[in-house]
Short mmCIF file of C-alpha atoms and ligand atoms in Angstrom, two decimals:
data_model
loop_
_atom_site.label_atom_id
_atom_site.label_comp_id
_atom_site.label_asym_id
_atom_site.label_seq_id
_atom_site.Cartn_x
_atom_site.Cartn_y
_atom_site.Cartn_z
CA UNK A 1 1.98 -19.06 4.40
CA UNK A 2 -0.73 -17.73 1.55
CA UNK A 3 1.47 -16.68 -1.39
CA UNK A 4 -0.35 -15.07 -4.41
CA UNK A 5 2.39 -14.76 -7.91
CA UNK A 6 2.02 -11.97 -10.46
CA UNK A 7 3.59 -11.98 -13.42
CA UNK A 8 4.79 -9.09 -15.17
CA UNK A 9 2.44 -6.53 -13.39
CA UNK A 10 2.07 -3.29 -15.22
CA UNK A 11 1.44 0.35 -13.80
CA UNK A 12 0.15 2.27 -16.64
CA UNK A 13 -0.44 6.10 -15.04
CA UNK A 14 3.10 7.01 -13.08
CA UNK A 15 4.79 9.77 -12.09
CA UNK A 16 8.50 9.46 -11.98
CA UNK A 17 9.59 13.34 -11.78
CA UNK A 18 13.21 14.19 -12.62
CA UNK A 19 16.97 14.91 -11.22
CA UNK A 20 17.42 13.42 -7.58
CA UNK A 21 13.50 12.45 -7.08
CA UNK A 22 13.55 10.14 -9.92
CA UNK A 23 17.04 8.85 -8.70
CA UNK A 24 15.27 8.19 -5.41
CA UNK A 25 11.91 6.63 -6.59
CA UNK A 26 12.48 5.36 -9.81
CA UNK A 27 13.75 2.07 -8.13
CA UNK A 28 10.56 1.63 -6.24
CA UNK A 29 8.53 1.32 -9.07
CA UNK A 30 11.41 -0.79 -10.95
CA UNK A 31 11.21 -3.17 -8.03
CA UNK A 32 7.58 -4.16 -8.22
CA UNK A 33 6.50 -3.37 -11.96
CA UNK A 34 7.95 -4.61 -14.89
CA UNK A 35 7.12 -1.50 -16.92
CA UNK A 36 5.06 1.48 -16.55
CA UNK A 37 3.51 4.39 -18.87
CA UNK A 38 5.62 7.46 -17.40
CA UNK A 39 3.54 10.62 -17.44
CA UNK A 40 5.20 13.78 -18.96
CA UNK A 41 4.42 16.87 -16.47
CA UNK A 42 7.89 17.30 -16.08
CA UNK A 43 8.69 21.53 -16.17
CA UNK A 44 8.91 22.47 -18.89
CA UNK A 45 6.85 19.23 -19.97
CA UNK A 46 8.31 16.70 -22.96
CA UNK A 47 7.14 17.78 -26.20
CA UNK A 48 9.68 17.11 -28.44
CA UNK A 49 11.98 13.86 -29.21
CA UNK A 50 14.99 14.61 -28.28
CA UNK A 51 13.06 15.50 -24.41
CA UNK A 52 11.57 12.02 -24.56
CA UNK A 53 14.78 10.32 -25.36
CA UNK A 54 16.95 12.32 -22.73
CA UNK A 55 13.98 11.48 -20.18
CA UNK A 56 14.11 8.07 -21.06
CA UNK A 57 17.54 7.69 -20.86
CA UNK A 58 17.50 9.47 -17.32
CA UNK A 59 14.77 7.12 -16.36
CA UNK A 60 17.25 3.93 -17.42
CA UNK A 61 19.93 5.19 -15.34
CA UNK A 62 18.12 5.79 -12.46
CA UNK A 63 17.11 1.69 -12.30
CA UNK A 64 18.90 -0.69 -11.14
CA UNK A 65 20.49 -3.25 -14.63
CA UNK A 66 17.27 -2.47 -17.16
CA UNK A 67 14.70 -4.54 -14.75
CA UNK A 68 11.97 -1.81 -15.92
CA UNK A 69 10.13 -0.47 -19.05
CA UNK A 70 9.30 3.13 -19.09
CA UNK A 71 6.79 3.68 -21.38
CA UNK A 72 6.73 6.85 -22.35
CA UNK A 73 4.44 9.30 -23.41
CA UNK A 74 4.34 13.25 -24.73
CA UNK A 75 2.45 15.79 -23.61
CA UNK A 76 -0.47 16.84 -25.70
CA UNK A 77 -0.56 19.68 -28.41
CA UNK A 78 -2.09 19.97 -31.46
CA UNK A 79 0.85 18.75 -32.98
CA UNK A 80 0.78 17.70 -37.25
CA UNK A 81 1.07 14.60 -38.47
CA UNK A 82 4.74 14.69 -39.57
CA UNK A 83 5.71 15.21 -36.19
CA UNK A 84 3.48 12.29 -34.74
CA UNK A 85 4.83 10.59 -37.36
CA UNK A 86 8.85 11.08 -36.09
CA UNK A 87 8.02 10.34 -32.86
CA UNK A 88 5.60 7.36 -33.01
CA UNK A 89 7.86 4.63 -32.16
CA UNK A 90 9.48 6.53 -29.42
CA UNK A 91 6.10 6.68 -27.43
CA UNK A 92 3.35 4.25 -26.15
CA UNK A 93 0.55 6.95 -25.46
CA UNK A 94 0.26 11.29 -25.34
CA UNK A 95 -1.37 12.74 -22.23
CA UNK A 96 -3.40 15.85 -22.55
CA UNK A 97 -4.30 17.66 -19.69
CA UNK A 98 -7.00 20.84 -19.60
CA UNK A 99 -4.55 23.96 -18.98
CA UNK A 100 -4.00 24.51 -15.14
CA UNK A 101 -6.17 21.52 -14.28
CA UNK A 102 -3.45 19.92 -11.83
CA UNK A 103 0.58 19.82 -11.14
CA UNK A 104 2.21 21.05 -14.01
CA UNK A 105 -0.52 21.39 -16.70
CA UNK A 106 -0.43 24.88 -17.49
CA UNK A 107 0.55 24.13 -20.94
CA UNK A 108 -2.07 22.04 -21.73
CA UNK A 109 -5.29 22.24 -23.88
CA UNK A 110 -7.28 25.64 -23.13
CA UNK A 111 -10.06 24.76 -25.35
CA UNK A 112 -11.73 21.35 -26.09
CA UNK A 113 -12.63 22.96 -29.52
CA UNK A 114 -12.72 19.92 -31.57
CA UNK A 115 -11.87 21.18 -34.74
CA UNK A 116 -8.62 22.56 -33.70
CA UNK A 117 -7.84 19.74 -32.48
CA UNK A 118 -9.17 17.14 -35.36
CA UNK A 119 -6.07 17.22 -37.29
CA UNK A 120 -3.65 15.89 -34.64
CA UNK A 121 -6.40 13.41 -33.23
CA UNK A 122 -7.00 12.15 -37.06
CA UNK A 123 -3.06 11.61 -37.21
CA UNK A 124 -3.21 9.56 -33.78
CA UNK A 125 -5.99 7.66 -35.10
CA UNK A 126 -4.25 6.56 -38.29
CA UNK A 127 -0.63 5.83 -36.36
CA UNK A 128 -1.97 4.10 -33.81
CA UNK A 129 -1.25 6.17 -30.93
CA UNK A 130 -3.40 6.14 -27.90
CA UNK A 131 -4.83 9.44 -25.90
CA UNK A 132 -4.35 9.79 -22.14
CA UNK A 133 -6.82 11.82 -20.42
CA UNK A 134 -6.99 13.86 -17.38
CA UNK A 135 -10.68 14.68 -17.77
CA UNK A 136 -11.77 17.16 -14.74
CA UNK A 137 -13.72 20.35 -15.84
CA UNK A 138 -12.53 23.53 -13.78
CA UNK A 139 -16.27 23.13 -12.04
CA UNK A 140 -17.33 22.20 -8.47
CA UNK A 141 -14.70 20.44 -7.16
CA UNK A 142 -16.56 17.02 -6.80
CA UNK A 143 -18.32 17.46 -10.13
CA UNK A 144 -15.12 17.72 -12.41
CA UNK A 145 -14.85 14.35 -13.46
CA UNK A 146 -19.06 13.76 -14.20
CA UNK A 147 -18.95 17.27 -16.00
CA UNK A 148 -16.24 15.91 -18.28
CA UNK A 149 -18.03 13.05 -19.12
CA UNK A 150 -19.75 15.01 -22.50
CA UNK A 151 -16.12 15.67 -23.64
CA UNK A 152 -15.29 12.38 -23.05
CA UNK A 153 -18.25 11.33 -25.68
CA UNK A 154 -17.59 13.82 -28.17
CA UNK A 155 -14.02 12.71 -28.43
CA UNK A 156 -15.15 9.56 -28.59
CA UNK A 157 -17.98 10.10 -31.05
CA UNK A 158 -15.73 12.39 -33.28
CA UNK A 159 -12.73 10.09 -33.67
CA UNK A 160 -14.16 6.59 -33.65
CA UNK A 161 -10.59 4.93 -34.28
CA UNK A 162 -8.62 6.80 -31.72
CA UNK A 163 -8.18 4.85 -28.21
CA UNK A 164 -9.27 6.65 -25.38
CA UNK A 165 -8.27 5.98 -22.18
CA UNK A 166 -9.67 8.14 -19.11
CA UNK A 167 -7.04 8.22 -16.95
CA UNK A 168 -7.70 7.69 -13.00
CA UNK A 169 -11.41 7.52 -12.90
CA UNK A 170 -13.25 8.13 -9.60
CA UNK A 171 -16.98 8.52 -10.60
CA UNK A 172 -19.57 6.18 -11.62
CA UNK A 173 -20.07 8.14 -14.46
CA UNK A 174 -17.16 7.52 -15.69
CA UNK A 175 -17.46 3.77 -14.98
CA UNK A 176 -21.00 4.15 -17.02
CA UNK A 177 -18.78 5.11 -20.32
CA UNK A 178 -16.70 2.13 -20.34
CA UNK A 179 -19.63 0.02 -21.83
CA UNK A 180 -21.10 3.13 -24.01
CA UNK A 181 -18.10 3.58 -26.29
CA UNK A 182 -16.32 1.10 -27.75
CA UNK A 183 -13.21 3.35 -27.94
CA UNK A 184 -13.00 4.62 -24.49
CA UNK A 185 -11.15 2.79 -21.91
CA UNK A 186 -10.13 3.86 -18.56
CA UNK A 187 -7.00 3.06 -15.65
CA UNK A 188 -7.78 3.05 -11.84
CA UNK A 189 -5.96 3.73 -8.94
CA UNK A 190 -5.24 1.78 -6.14
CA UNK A 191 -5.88 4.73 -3.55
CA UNK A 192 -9.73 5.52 -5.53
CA UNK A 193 -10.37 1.69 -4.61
CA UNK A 194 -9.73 2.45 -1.30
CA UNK A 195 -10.76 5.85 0.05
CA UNK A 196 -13.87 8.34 -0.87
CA UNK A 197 -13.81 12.08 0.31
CA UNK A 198 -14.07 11.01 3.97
CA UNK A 199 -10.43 9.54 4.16
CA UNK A 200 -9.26 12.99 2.71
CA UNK A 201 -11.44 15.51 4.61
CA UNK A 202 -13.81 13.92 6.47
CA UNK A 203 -12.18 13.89 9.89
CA UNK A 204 -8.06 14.96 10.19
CA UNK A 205 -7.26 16.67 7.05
CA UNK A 206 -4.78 14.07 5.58
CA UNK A 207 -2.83 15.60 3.05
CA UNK A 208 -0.77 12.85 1.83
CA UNK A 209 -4.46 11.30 0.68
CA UNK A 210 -5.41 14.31 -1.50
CA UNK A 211 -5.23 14.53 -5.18
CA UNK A 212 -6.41 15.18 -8.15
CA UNK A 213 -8.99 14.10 -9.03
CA UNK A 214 -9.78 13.94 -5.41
CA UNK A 215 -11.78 10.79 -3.91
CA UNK A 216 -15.87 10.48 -4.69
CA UNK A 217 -18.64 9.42 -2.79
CA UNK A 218 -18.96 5.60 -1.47
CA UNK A 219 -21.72 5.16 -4.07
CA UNK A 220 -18.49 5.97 -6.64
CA UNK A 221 -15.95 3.44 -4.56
CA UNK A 222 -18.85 0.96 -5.57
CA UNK A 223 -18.52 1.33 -8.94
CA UNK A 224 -14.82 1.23 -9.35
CA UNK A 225 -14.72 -1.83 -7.03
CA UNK A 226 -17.04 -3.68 -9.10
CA UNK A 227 -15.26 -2.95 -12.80
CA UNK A 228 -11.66 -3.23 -10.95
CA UNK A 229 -12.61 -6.77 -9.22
CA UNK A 230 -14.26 -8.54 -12.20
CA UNK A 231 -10.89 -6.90 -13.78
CA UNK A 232 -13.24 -5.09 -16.75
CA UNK A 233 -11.18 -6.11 -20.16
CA UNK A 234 -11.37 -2.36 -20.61
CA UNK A 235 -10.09 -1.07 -17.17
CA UNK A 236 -6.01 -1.52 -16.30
CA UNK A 237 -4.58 -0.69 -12.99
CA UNK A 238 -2.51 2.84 -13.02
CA UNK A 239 -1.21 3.70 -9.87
CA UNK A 240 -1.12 7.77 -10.46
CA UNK A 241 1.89 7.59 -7.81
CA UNK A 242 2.61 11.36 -7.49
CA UNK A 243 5.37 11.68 -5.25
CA UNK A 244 5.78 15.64 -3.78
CA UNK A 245 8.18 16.02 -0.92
CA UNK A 246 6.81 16.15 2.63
CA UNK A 247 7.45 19.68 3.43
CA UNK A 248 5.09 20.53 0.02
CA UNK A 249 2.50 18.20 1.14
CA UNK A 250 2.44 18.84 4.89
CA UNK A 251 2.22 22.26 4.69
CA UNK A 252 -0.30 25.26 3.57
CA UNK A 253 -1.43 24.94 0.13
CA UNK A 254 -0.69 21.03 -0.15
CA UNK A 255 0.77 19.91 -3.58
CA UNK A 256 -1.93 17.39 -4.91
CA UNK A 257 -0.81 13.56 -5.50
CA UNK A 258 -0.82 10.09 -3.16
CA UNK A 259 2.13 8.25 -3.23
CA UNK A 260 1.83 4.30 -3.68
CA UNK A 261 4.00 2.86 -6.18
CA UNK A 262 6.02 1.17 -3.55
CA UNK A 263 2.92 -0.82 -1.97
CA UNK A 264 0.31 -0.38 -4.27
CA UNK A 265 0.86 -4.43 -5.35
CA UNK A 266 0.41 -5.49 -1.82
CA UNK A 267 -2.45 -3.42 -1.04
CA UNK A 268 -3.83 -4.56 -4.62
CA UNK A 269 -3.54 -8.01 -3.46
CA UNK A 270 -5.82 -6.88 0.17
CA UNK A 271 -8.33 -5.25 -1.46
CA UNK A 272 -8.75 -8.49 -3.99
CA UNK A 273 -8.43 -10.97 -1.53
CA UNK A 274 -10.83 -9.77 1.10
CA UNK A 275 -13.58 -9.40 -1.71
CA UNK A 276 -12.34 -13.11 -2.82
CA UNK A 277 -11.39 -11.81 -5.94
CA UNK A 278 -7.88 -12.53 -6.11
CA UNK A 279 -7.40 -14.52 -9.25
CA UNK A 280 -8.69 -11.35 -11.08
CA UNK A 281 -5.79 -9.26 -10.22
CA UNK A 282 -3.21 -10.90 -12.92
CA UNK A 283 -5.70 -8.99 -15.27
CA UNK A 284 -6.32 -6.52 -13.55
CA UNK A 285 -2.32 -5.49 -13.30
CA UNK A 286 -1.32 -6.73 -16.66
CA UNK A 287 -3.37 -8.38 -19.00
CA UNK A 288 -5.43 -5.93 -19.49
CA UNK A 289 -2.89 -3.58 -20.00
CA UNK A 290 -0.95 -5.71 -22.17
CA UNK A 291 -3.88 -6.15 -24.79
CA UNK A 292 -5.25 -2.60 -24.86
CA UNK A 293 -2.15 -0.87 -25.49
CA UNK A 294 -0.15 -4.03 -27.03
CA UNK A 295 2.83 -4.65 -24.77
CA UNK A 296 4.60 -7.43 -24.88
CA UNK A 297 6.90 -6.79 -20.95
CA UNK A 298 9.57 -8.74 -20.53
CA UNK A 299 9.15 -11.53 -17.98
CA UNK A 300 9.30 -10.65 -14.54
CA UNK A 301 7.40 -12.94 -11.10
CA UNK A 302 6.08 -10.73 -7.81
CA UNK A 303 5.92 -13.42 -5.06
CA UNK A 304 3.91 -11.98 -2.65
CA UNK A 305 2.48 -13.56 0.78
CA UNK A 306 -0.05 -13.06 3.33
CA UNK A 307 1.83 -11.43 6.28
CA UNK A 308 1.33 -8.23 8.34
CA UNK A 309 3.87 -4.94 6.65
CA UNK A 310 4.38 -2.15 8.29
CA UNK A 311 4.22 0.55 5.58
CA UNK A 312 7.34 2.94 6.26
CA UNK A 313 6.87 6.29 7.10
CA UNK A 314 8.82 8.11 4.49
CA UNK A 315 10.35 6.73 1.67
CA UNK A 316 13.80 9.29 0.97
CA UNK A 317 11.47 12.81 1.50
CA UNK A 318 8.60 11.57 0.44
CA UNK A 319 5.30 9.66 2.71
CA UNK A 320 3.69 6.92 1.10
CA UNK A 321 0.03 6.50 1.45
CA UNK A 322 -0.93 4.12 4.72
CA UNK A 323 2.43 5.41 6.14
CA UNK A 324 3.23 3.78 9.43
CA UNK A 325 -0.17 1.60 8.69
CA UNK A 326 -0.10 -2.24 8.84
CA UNK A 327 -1.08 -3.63 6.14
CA UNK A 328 -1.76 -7.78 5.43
CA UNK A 329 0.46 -8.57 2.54
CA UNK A 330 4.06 -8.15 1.30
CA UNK A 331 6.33 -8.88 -1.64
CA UNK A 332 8.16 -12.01 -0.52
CA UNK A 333 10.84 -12.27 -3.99
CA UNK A 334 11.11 -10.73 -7.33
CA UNK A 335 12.71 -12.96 -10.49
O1 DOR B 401 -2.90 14.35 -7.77
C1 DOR B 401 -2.30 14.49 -8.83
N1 DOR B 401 -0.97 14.66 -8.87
N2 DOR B 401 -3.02 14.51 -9.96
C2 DOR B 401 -2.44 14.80 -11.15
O2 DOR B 401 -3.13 14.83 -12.13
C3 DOR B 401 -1.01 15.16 -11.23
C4 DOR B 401 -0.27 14.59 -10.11
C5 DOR B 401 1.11 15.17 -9.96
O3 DOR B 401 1.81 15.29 -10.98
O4 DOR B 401 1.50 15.50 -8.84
ZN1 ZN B 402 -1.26 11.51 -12.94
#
């Protein structure tokens, strides 16, 4: 039987949600992924240490005997330096969202007036301390992510030492900035490699495939595809796994967020093997990840082999992506 190994893969845009959810799905992630960078749109979100510490700590005792590494981030203000400062070492990366932009981001940035925010970006800069980015405008829906694209250079123009990372691109656009600025960086889903708008509205309305930012045009797939496959040093895999329970995503007014964490390794390993790509995926899922934000995961092997896997229709309340689907690989051991 084909067997493909990954070694210590990485999942560097998660969310892992709180109180019996995380009990629930924390373990899927644990199973697959040796660590991953937990996003902070919790309500109210974590902004302050002693949030990130209890989070942590509920994260840890959610998993099963310390098999995981959250890494965690806060939630963007224009916080000062002193208080970067304190809680530097606690976190891997902060995540700023535009206020009311998607789940739980109504406390985010309202303007992306660069002065304001030049003190606490200058303080990242000099600690060391990476920004997250959910770039989407409040524009046309399909145009959000392009239309962010000029705040995307003037953060990177303004603060040449800062890492950037654009979180969960979908646009070649955004695939175009990768090579402009030496400071931006980006992660990529596993569900953006595999649908464009048609697999959310273009026949059934499929709810548990809509998100934000919501899939692109096939021109758009293209370009993802072909920084994800040659596993771009500047491009890591982050799974965005948003897990909502059914009855908020089958239902009027569908929460956005696709949930994948438990397959998105085997589906990884499809999508890489059928464009004979597979021995990219190590960097792909890790590497990468490893060098641009400086992990060092402790060691963990994914096994996984070529055989059909039903993907289960609900995992506790929540339905995966490809739910009931059969799909060509599956995680044969984990060490
Ligand atoms: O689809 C999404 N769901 N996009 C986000 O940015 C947030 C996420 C969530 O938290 O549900
Ligand atoms: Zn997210």
């Amino acid at each position: 039987m084909k067997t493909h190994t990954l070694l210590m893969p990485l999942d560097m845009h998660l969310h892992l949600r709180d109180g019996v959810m995380l009990e629930n799905i924390a373990p899927l992630s644990a199973y697959s992924f040796s660590g991953g960078l937990v996003m902070p749109n919790l309500v109210p979100p974590v902004a302050t240490l002693e949030e990130i510490k209890a989070y942590k700590a509920r994260i840890m005792a959610s998993v099963p005997n310390d098999y995981f590494e959250p890494y965690m981030t806060l939630f963007y203000k224009n916080y000062d330096k002193k208080f970067l400062a304190s809680v530097a070492e606690h976190i891997v990366a902060i995540k700023l969202y535009p206020a009311g932009i998607t789940t739980n981001s109504e406390g985010g940035v309202a303007s992306f007036d660069i002065e304001q925010m030049r003190p606490t970006l200058e303080a990242m800069s000099v600690l060391g301390i990476p920004l997250c980015v959910h770039g989407e405008t409040d524009g046309f829906v399909m145009d959000r992510e392009a239309e962010f694209m000029s705040i995307y250079e003037l953060l990177a123009q303004n603060f040449p030492d800062l890492k950037i990372i654009m979180e969960h691109i979908t646009t070649k656009e955004a695939v175009a900035m990768l090579d402009k600025y030496e400071n931006l960086y980006a992660t990529i889903t596993v569900h953006h490699l595999l649908f464009t708008l048609d697999d959310v509205v273009g026949g059934m309305m499929m709810p548990h495939n809509f998100c934000k930012p919501i899939a692109k045009r096939p021109e758009d797939l293209d370009a993802l595809l072909s920084v994800a496959l040659e596993a771009h040093p500047k491009v890591m895999f982050g799974s965005d796994s948003a897990p909502h329970p059914k009855e908020k995503k089958e239902c009027s007014g569908c929460a956005a967020g696709v949930f994948s964490a438990p397959i998105a390794l085997q589906v990884l390993c499809e999508i890489f093997e059928q464009y004979d790509k597979l021995e990219n995926l190590q960097a792909f899922v890790s590497d990468n990840a490893q060098s641009i934000y400086k992990l060092c995961p402790e060691f963990k092997e994914v096994i996984l082999e070529k055989r059909p896997f039903v993907v289960p229709p609900h995992y506790s309340n929540v339905v995966p992506m490809l739910a009931n689907q059969t799909i060509s690989w599956a995680i044969r051991s984990v060490e």
